[in-house]
mmCIF file of C-alpha atoms and ligand atoms in Angstrom:
data_model
loop_
_atom_site.group_PDB
_atom_site.id
_atom_site.type_symbol
_atom_site.label_atom_id
_atom_site.label_comp_id
_atom_site.label_asym_id
_atom_site.label_seq_id
_atom_site.Cartn_x
_atom_site.Cartn_y
_atom_site.Cartn_z
ATOM 1 C CA MET A 1 19.663 -20.253 -8.182
ATOM 2 C CA THR A 2 17.042 -18.015 -10.359
ATOM 3 C CA ARG A 3 17.454 -14.123 -10.759
ATOM 4 C CA VAL A 4 15.246 -11.091 -11.112
ATOM 5 C CA LEU A 5 14.129 -7.705 -11.582
ATOM 6 C CA GLY A 6 11.672 -5.957 -8.905
ATOM 7 C CA VAL A 7 10.386 -2.479 -10.265
ATOM 8 C CA ASP A 8 8.067 -0.534 -7.558
ATOM 9 C CA VAL A 9 7.579 2.731 -9.389
ATOM 10 C CA GLY A 10 6.495 5.609 -7.029
ATOM 11 C CA GLY A 11 4.602 9.626 -7.619
ATOM 12 C CA THR A 12 7.844 10.726 -6.665
ATOM 13 C CA ASP A 13 10.628 8.078 -7.052
ATOM 14 C CA THR A 14 11.264 5.186 -8.357
ATOM 15 C CA LYS A 15 13.097 1.593 -6.874
ATOM 16 C CA ALA A 16 14.789 -1.324 -8.583
ATOM 17 C CA ALA A 17 16.571 -4.814 -6.911
ATOM 18 C CA VAL A 18 17.766 -7.430 -7.944
ATOM 19 C CA VAL A 19 16.988 -9.724 -6.572
ATOM 20 C CA GLU A 20 17.163 -13.729 -5.926
ATOM 21 C CA ASP A 21 14.834 -16.947 -4.861
ATOM 22 C CA GLY A 22 13.373 -16.787 -0.933
ATOM 23 C CA GLY A 23 13.661 -12.278 -1.917
ATOM 24 C CA VAL A 24 17.884 -11.599 -1.323
ATOM 25 C CA VAL A 25 18.471 -8.868 -2.210
ATOM 26 C CA LEU A 26 22.113 -8.727 -4.585
ATOM 27 C CA ALA A 27 21.691 -5.007 -6.052
ATOM 28 C CA SER A 28 19.391 -2.266 -5.934
ATOM 29 C CA ARG A 29 18.699 2.081 -6.968
ATOM 30 C CA THR A 30 16.339 4.497 -6.002
ATOM 31 C CA LEU A 31 16.510 7.137 -9.120
ATOM 32 C CA PRO A 32 13.879 9.805 -9.511
ATOM 33 C CA THR A 33 10.445 8.266 -11.709
ATOM 34 C CA PRO A 34 10.217 9.363 -15.361
ATOM 35 C CA ARG A 35 7.702 11.199 -16.324
ATOM 36 C CA SER A 36 5.603 9.364 -19.414
ATOM 37 C CA PRO A 37 5.339 5.106 -19.500
ATOM 38 C CA GLY A 38 7.525 5.126 -22.106
ATOM 39 C CA GLY A 39 10.315 6.769 -20.119
ATOM 40 C CA ILE A 40 9.740 3.955 -17.357
ATOM 41 C CA VAL A 41 9.634 1.987 -19.856
ATOM 42 C CA ASP A 42 13.430 3.217 -21.101
ATOM 43 C CA LEU A 43 14.662 3.055 -17.300
ATOM 44 C CA ILE A 44 13.783 -0.619 -16.655
ATOM 45 C CA ALA A 45 16.257 -1.619 -20.097
ATOM 46 C CA ALA A 46 18.679 0.675 -18.764
ATOM 47 C CA GLU A 47 19.192 -1.062 -15.439
ATOM 48 C CA VAL A 48 18.903 -4.757 -16.005
ATOM 49 C CA PRO A 49 22.044 -6.405 -15.914
ATOM 50 C CA GLY A 50 22.638 -9.245 -17.330
ATOM 51 C CA GLY A 51 21.825 -13.110 -15.995
ATOM 52 C CA VAL A 52 18.209 -11.369 -14.974
ATOM 53 C CA GLN A 53 14.695 -13.971 -16.504
ATOM 54 C CA ALA A 54 12.805 -11.873 -15.693
ATOM 55 C CA ILE A 55 10.405 -8.914 -14.370
ATOM 56 C CA GLY A 56 8.473 -7.995 -12.276
ATOM 57 C CA LEU A 57 6.916 -3.801 -12.255
ATOM 58 C CA ALA A 58 5.200 -2.413 -9.840
ATOM 59 C CA VAL A 59 3.358 0.718 -10.050
ATOM 60 C CA PRO A 60 0.528 2.759 -8.524
ATOM 61 C CA GLY A 61 -3.421 3.181 -9.120
ATOM 62 C CA LEU A 62 -5.600 0.693 -10.736
ATOM 63 C CA VAL A 63 -4.416 -2.053 -12.097
ATOM 64 C CA ASP A 64 -4.808 -5.158 -14.125
ATOM 65 C CA GLU A 65 -2.803 -7.441 -13.143
ATOM 66 C CA ARG A 66 -3.875 -9.974 -15.166
ATOM 67 C CA ARG A 67 -3.971 -7.877 -18.405
ATOM 68 C CA GLY A 68 -0.452 -6.689 -17.612
ATOM 69 C CA VAL A 69 -2.278 -3.420 -18.122
ATOM 70 C CA ALA A 70 -1.952 -0.130 -15.909
ATOM 71 C CA VAL A 71 -6.091 1.123 -16.253
ATOM 72 C CA TRP A 72 -5.106 3.992 -15.323
ATOM 73 C CA SER A 73 -3.215 6.499 -12.181
ATOM 74 C CA GLU A 74 -4.764 10.162 -11.147
ATOM 75 C CA ASN A 75 -0.801 10.460 -9.856
ATOM 76 C CA LEU A 76 1.154 9.798 -13.101
ATOM 77 C CA ASP A 77 -1.197 10.969 -15.856
ATOM 78 C CA TRP A 78 -1.580 7.300 -17.228
ATOM 79 C CA GLN A 79 -4.647 5.509 -18.913
ATOM 80 C CA ASP A 80 -4.120 2.255 -20.534
ATOM 81 C CA VAL A 81 -0.833 1.531 -20.980
ATOM 82 C CA PRO A 82 0.170 -1.720 -21.680
ATOM 83 C CA PHE A 83 3.585 -2.202 -19.078
ATOM 84 C CA ALA A 84 3.854 -5.873 -19.351
ATOM 85 C CA ASP A 85 3.700 -6.261 -23.367
ATOM 86 C CA LEU A 86 6.239 -2.924 -23.725
ATOM 87 C CA VAL A 87 8.677 -4.129 -21.395
ATOM 88 C CA CYS A 88 8.641 -7.299 -22.580
ATOM 89 C CA GLU A 89 9.370 -6.043 -26.170
ATOM 90 C CA ARG A 90 11.902 -3.861 -24.991
ATOM 91 C CA THR A 91 13.894 -5.967 -22.984
ATOM 92 C CA GLY A 92 12.921 -9.766 -24.489
ATOM 93 C CA LEU A 93 11.907 -10.921 -20.448
ATOM 94 C CA PRO A 94 9.474 -12.384 -19.439
ATOM 95 C CA THR A 95 7.652 -9.117 -17.490
ATOM 96 C CA VAL A 96 4.737 -9.683 -15.012
ATOM 97 C CA LEU A 97 2.947 -6.084 -14.076
ATOM 98 C CA GLY A 98 1.649 -5.551 -10.672
ATOM 99 C CA HIS A 99 -0.507 -2.963 -8.418
ATOM 100 C CA ASP A 100 2.353 -1.124 -5.785
ATOM 101 C CA VAL A 101 -0.259 -1.568 -2.887
ATOM 102 C CA ARG A 102 -1.095 -5.566 -4.076
ATOM 103 C CA ALA A 103 2.983 -6.056 -4.010
ATOM 104 C CA GLY A 104 3.329 -4.662 -0.832
ATOM 105 C CA GLY A 105 0.944 -6.621 1.534
ATOM 106 C CA LEU A 106 3.121 -9.589 -1.392
ATOM 107 C CA ALA A 107 6.501 -8.959 0.630
ATOM 108 C CA GLU A 108 4.850 -8.479 3.677
ATOM 109 C CA SER A 109 2.741 -11.635 4.049
ATOM 110 C CA ARG A 110 6.227 -13.716 2.363
ATOM 111 C CA LEU A 111 9.147 -11.775 3.850
ATOM 112 C CA GLY A 112 8.604 -9.206 6.833
ATOM 113 C CA ALA A 113 5.585 -8.648 9.487
ATOM 114 C CA ALA A 114 3.774 -11.614 9.116
ATOM 115 C CA ARG A 115 5.595 -13.950 7.602
ATOM 116 C CA GLY A 116 3.779 -17.233 7.807
ATOM 117 C CA ILE A 117 0.408 -15.994 8.670
ATOM 118 C CA ARG A 118 -2.432 -17.242 5.275
ATOM 119 C CA ASP A 119 -5.222 -14.796 5.639
ATOM 120 C CA VAL A 120 -3.417 -11.570 6.432
ATOM 121 C CA VAL A 121 -4.353 -7.214 5.476
ATOM 122 C CA PHE A 122 -1.987 -4.828 4.662
ATOM 123 C CA LEU A 123 -3.074 -0.994 5.040
ATOM 124 C CA PRO A 124 -0.435 0.984 4.641
ATOM 125 C CA ILE A 125 -1.732 4.022 5.145
ATOM 126 C CA GLY A 126 -0.119 7.221 3.812
ATOM 127 C CA THR A 127 -1.740 10.547 1.161
ATOM 128 C CA GLY A 128 -4.070 8.016 0.577
ATOM 129 C CA ILE A 129 -5.037 4.284 2.274
ATOM 130 C CA ALA A 130 -5.213 0.986 0.127
ATOM 131 C CA ALA A 131 -5.042 -2.333 1.302
ATOM 132 C CA ALA A 132 -4.250 -5.734 -0.201
ATOM 133 C CA VAL A 133 -6.156 -8.618 0.672
ATOM 134 C CA ILE A 134 -4.640 -11.781 0.680
ATOM 135 C CA LEU A 135 -7.278 -14.092 2.048
ATOM 136 C CA GLY A 136 -5.128 -18.233 2.492
ATOM 137 C CA GLY A 137 -2.225 -17.491 1.231
ATOM 138 C CA ARG A 138 -3.647 -16.234 -2.067
ATOM 139 C CA LEU A 139 -3.868 -12.420 -3.225
ATOM 140 C CA HIS A 140 -7.403 -10.965 -4.078
ATOM 141 C CA ALA A 141 -6.103 -8.463 -6.861
ATOM 142 C CA ALA A 142 -10.762 -9.228 -8.555
ATOM 143 C CA ASP A 143 -8.893 -7.653 -11.555
ATOM 144 C CA GLY A 144 -7.545 -4.337 -10.059
ATOM 145 C CA TYR A 145 -10.390 -3.148 -8.010
ATOM 146 C CA ALA A 146 -10.294 -4.660 -4.791
ATOM 147 C CA GLY A 147 -8.649 -3.700 -1.540
ATOM 148 C CA GLU A 148 -9.991 0.311 -1.644
ATOM 149 C CA ILE A 149 -10.653 0.468 2.271
ATOM 150 C CA GLY A 150 -9.773 3.826 1.549
ATOM 151 C CA HIS A 151 -12.831 4.620 0.075
ATOM 152 C CA VAL A 152 -15.194 2.998 1.976
ATOM 153 C CA ASP A 153 -18.045 5.112 3.711
ATOM 154 C CA ALA A 154 -17.136 6.619 7.193
ATOM 155 C CA GLY A 155 -19.504 8.494 8.055
ATOM 156 C CA HIS A 156 -18.316 12.669 8.328
ATOM 157 C CA SER A 157 -19.750 14.951 6.320
ATOM 158 C CA GLU A 158 -16.765 15.596 3.976
ATOM 159 C CA PRO A 159 -16.050 15.090 0.138
ATOM 160 C CA CYS A 160 -13.188 13.004 -0.902
ATOM 161 C CA LEU A 161 -11.030 13.838 -4.205
ATOM 162 C CA CYS A 162 -13.283 9.801 -5.594
ATOM 163 C CA GLY A 163 -15.416 12.461 -6.226
ATOM 164 C CA ALA A 164 -17.567 10.740 -3.039
ATOM 165 C CA THR A 165 -18.005 12.432 0.608
ATOM 166 C CA GLY A 166 -17.612 10.158 3.996
ATOM 167 C CA CYS A 167 -14.641 8.871 2.518
ATOM 168 C CA LEU A 168 -12.160 7.056 5.573
ATOM 169 C CA GLU A 169 -9.043 7.916 3.580
ATOM 170 C CA ALA A 170 -10.796 11.774 3.492
ATOM 171 C CA ILE A 171 -10.843 11.856 6.951
ATOM 172 C CA ALA A 172 -7.619 8.831 8.521
ATOM 173 C CA SER A 173 -4.682 9.255 5.708
ATOM 174 C CA ALA A 174 -1.756 10.988 7.060
ATOM 175 C CA ALA A 175 -2.874 13.729 4.329
ATOM 176 C CA ALA A 176 -5.690 14.456 5.893
ATOM 177 C CA ILE A 177 -4.938 14.779 9.421
ATOM 178 C CA ALA A 178 -2.259 17.082 7.822
ATOM 179 C CA ARG A 179 -5.360 19.293 5.607
ATOM 180 C CA ARG A 180 -8.248 19.443 9.340
ATOM 181 C CA TYR A 181 -5.471 20.005 11.250
ATOM 182 C CA GLU A 182 -3.948 22.857 9.747
ATOM 183 C CA ALA A 183 -8.432 23.918 8.852
ATOM 184 C CA ARG A 184 -9.347 23.983 12.809
ATOM 185 C CA ALA A 185 -5.585 25.688 13.954
ATOM 186 C CA GLY A 186 -4.592 28.059 11.560
ATOM 187 C CA ARG A 187 -1.031 26.472 10.689
ATOM 188 C CA ALA A 188 0.291 23.305 9.086
ATOM 189 C CA ALA A 189 2.026 21.140 10.920
ATOM 190 C CA PRO A 190 3.573 17.258 9.862
ATOM 191 C CA THR A 191 0.959 14.771 10.790
ATOM 192 C CA ARG A 192 3.561 13.338 13.521
ATOM 193 C CA GLU A 193 3.990 16.866 15.254
ATOM 194 C CA ILE A 194 -0.246 16.469 14.995
ATOM 195 C CA VAL A 195 -0.070 13.707 16.704
ATOM 196 C CA ALA A 196 2.657 14.368 19.349
ATOM 197 C CA ALA A 197 0.496 17.548 20.052
ATOM 198 C CA ALA A 198 -2.832 15.295 20.606
ATOM 199 C CA GLN A 199 -0.711 13.474 23.193
ATOM 200 C CA ASP A 200 0.474 16.476 25.066
ATOM 201 C CA GLY A 201 -3.680 17.521 25.667
ATOM 202 C CA ASP A 202 -3.544 20.403 22.241
ATOM 203 C CA PRO A 203 -7.832 20.211 21.909
ATOM 204 C CA VAL A 204 -7.377 20.652 18.192
ATOM 205 C CA ALA A 205 -4.587 17.781 17.728
ATOM 206 C CA ALA A 206 -6.326 15.525 19.423
ATOM 207 C CA GLU A 207 -10.084 16.610 17.927
ATOM 208 C CA VAL A 208 -8.429 15.152 14.201
ATOM 209 C CA TRP A 209 -6.838 12.660 16.070
ATOM 210 C CA GLU A 210 -8.839 11.162 17.808
ATOM 211 C CA GLU A 211 -11.753 11.578 14.559
ATOM 212 C CA ALA A 212 -8.815 9.731 11.924
ATOM 213 C CA LEU A 213 -8.854 6.580 15.503
ATOM 214 C CA ASP A 214 -12.451 6.091 14.690
ATOM 215 C CA ALA A 215 -12.580 6.749 11.295
ATOM 216 C CA LEU A 216 -9.980 3.876 10.827
ATOM 217 C CA THR A 217 -11.714 1.476 14.320
ATOM 218 C CA GLY A 218 -14.576 1.700 11.967
ATOM 219 C CA ALA A 219 -13.073 0.106 8.528
ATOM 220 C CA LEU A 220 -11.068 -2.433 10.614
ATOM 221 C CA ALA A 221 -13.796 -3.639 12.314
ATOM 222 C CA TRP A 222 -15.711 -3.559 9.384
ATOM 223 C CA LEU A 223 -12.004 -6.001 7.707
ATOM 224 C CA ALA A 224 -12.159 -8.285 10.988
ATOM 225 C CA SER A 225 -16.179 -8.820 10.297
ATOM 226 C CA VAL A 226 -15.828 -9.734 6.580
ATOM 227 C CA LEU A 227 -12.595 -11.040 5.871
ATOM 228 C CA ALA A 228 -11.083 -11.867 9.500
ATOM 229 C CA PRO A 229 -7.681 -11.330 8.411
ATOM 230 C CA GLU A 230 -5.582 -12.669 11.411
ATOM 231 C CA VAL A 231 -3.009 -10.129 11.823
ATOM 232 C CA VAL A 232 -3.341 -6.179 9.973
ATOM 233 C CA VAL A 233 0.173 -5.413 8.830
ATOM 234 C CA VAL A 234 0.052 -1.789 9.358
ATOM 235 C CA GLY A 235 2.232 0.427 6.975
ATOM 236 C CA GLY A 236 3.178 3.779 5.263
ATOM 237 C CA GLY A 237 3.669 7.234 7.426
ATOM 238 C CA LEU A 238 0.745 6.987 9.781
ATOM 239 C CA SER A 239 2.317 3.519 10.738
ATOM 240 C CA ARG A 240 5.799 5.810 12.493
ATOM 241 C CA ALA A 241 3.908 6.945 14.945
ATOM 242 C CA GLY A 242 4.519 3.267 16.725
ATOM 243 C CA ASP A 243 2.410 3.225 20.212
ATOM 244 C CA ALA A 244 0.224 6.751 19.794
ATOM 245 C CA LEU A 245 -1.525 4.746 17.164
ATOM 246 C CA PHE A 246 -1.006 1.227 17.231
ATOM 247 C CA GLU A 247 -2.448 0.691 21.739
ATOM 248 C CA PRO A 248 -5.322 3.238 21.307
ATOM 249 C CA LEU A 249 -6.233 1.786 18.034
ATOM 250 C CA THR A 250 -5.962 -2.089 18.546
ATOM 251 C CA GLU A 251 -7.415 -0.805 22.234
ATOM 252 C CA ARG A 252 -10.881 0.499 20.395
ATOM 253 C CA LEU A 253 -10.823 -2.462 17.833
ATOM 254 C CA ALA A 254 -10.843 -5.413 20.793
ATOM 255 C CA ARG A 255 -13.504 -2.838 22.604
ATOM 256 C CA ARG A 256 -15.622 -2.623 18.826
ATOM 257 C CA LEU A 257 -16.400 -6.249 17.810
ATOM 258 C CA THR A 258 -18.032 -8.806 19.719
ATOM 259 C CA PHE A 259 -17.145 -12.397 18.625
ATOM 260 C CA GLN A 260 -15.639 -11.723 15.657
ATOM 261 C CA ARG A 261 -11.451 -12.837 15.417
ATOM 262 C CA VAL A 262 -9.682 -10.145 17.198
ATOM 263 C CA PRO A 263 -6.992 -9.045 14.359
ATOM 264 C CA ARG A 264 -3.833 -8.210 15.754
ATOM 265 C CA LEU A 265 -2.484 -4.625 14.354
ATOM 266 C CA VAL A 266 1.305 -4.814 13.390
ATOM 267 C CA PRO A 267 3.715 -2.666 11.809
ATOM 268 C CA ALA A 268 5.065 -3.409 8.581
ATOM 269 C CA ALA A 269 8.972 -4.633 8.623
ATOM 270 C CA LEU A 270 9.430 -3.290 5.149
ATOM 271 C CA GLY A 271 9.457 -0.223 5.018
ATOM 272 C CA ASP A 272 9.382 1.907 1.472
ATOM 273 C CA ARG A 273 11.418 -1.319 0.421
ATOM 274 C CA ALA A 274 7.962 -3.086 0.842
ATOM 275 C CA GLY A 275 6.880 -2.731 -3.031
ATOM 276 C CA CYS A 276 9.799 -3.278 -4.823
ATOM 277 C CA LEU A 277 10.500 -6.610 -3.104
ATOM 278 C CA GLY A 278 6.755 -7.512 -3.932
ATOM 279 C CA ALA A 279 7.084 -7.328 -7.503
ATOM 280 C CA ALA A 280 10.668 -9.119 -7.597
ATOM 281 C CA LEU A 281 8.331 -11.495 -5.470
ATOM 282 C CA LEU A 282 6.410 -11.492 -8.156
ATOM 283 C CA ALA A 283 8.176 -12.601 -10.898
ATOM 284 C CA LEU A 284 9.748 -15.426 -9.210
ATOM 285 C CA ASP A 285 6.860 -17.099 -8.729
ATOM 286 C CA TYR A 286 6.254 -16.459 -12.459
ATOM 287 C CA LEU A 287 9.233 -18.663 -13.304
ATOM 288 C CA THR A 288 8.122 -21.434 -10.698
ATOM 289 C CA ASP A 289 4.356 -21.420 -11.623
HETATM 290 ZN ZN1 ZN B 301 -13.386 8.596 -1.938
#
């Protein structure tokens, strides 16, 4: 029986799980994320139990999986951290570095909402928007640059944190919906309340929500045209809007597409465990490849 440690480093929390073949979780823990890369290596070294044969580590930002280097994270303020080597030197165990969204996508495609499907896009919509692209059953990483669907042009004139103008993320992320509603309504509300208010006919909420839905439909139409996924697994905070999100998005996308394959839009099944499970899968793959 093969046993690995999967670790998912988030902006606030870090999840660690001991996982066996087939994604069976034996134990898991959530801890506050240390503020430095050295602190993260210390945390992993402290969490490795006996019997573990490899470590999978998923981190946010720009990640070069091939070299095992976390190239850049705005959130955690690091640059060019060779995590795979650092963790391996410290623990003596082979360590595979992955990207949090791509690891989550791998887990959803093998163990979650897109199990058994070969062409999948995993689309978490939260503070930002990114995608994991799985084609023919394989993750497409492109040295860490693939999947930045949040930064395609959605045809508006608002600035994005990336420095460009008009990005999808600046109009359709959960954070953008909350920010845009506050700017127009003059009061702050959680995204969930804004979506509910839009359903109840609040004109400001409805306008912000409609604009987000239109931008998401455009991005999904682009994905359907270029990659033709069979399934798009939508995760992140916004997916908790449930039918209020999935029904209009499914309907608009079907209307927008003509000859293309219309992807099924399904909610993520693994929730915030996806990244950690995906990290463990990377380590299990390393041992069996
Ligand atoms: Zn951007």
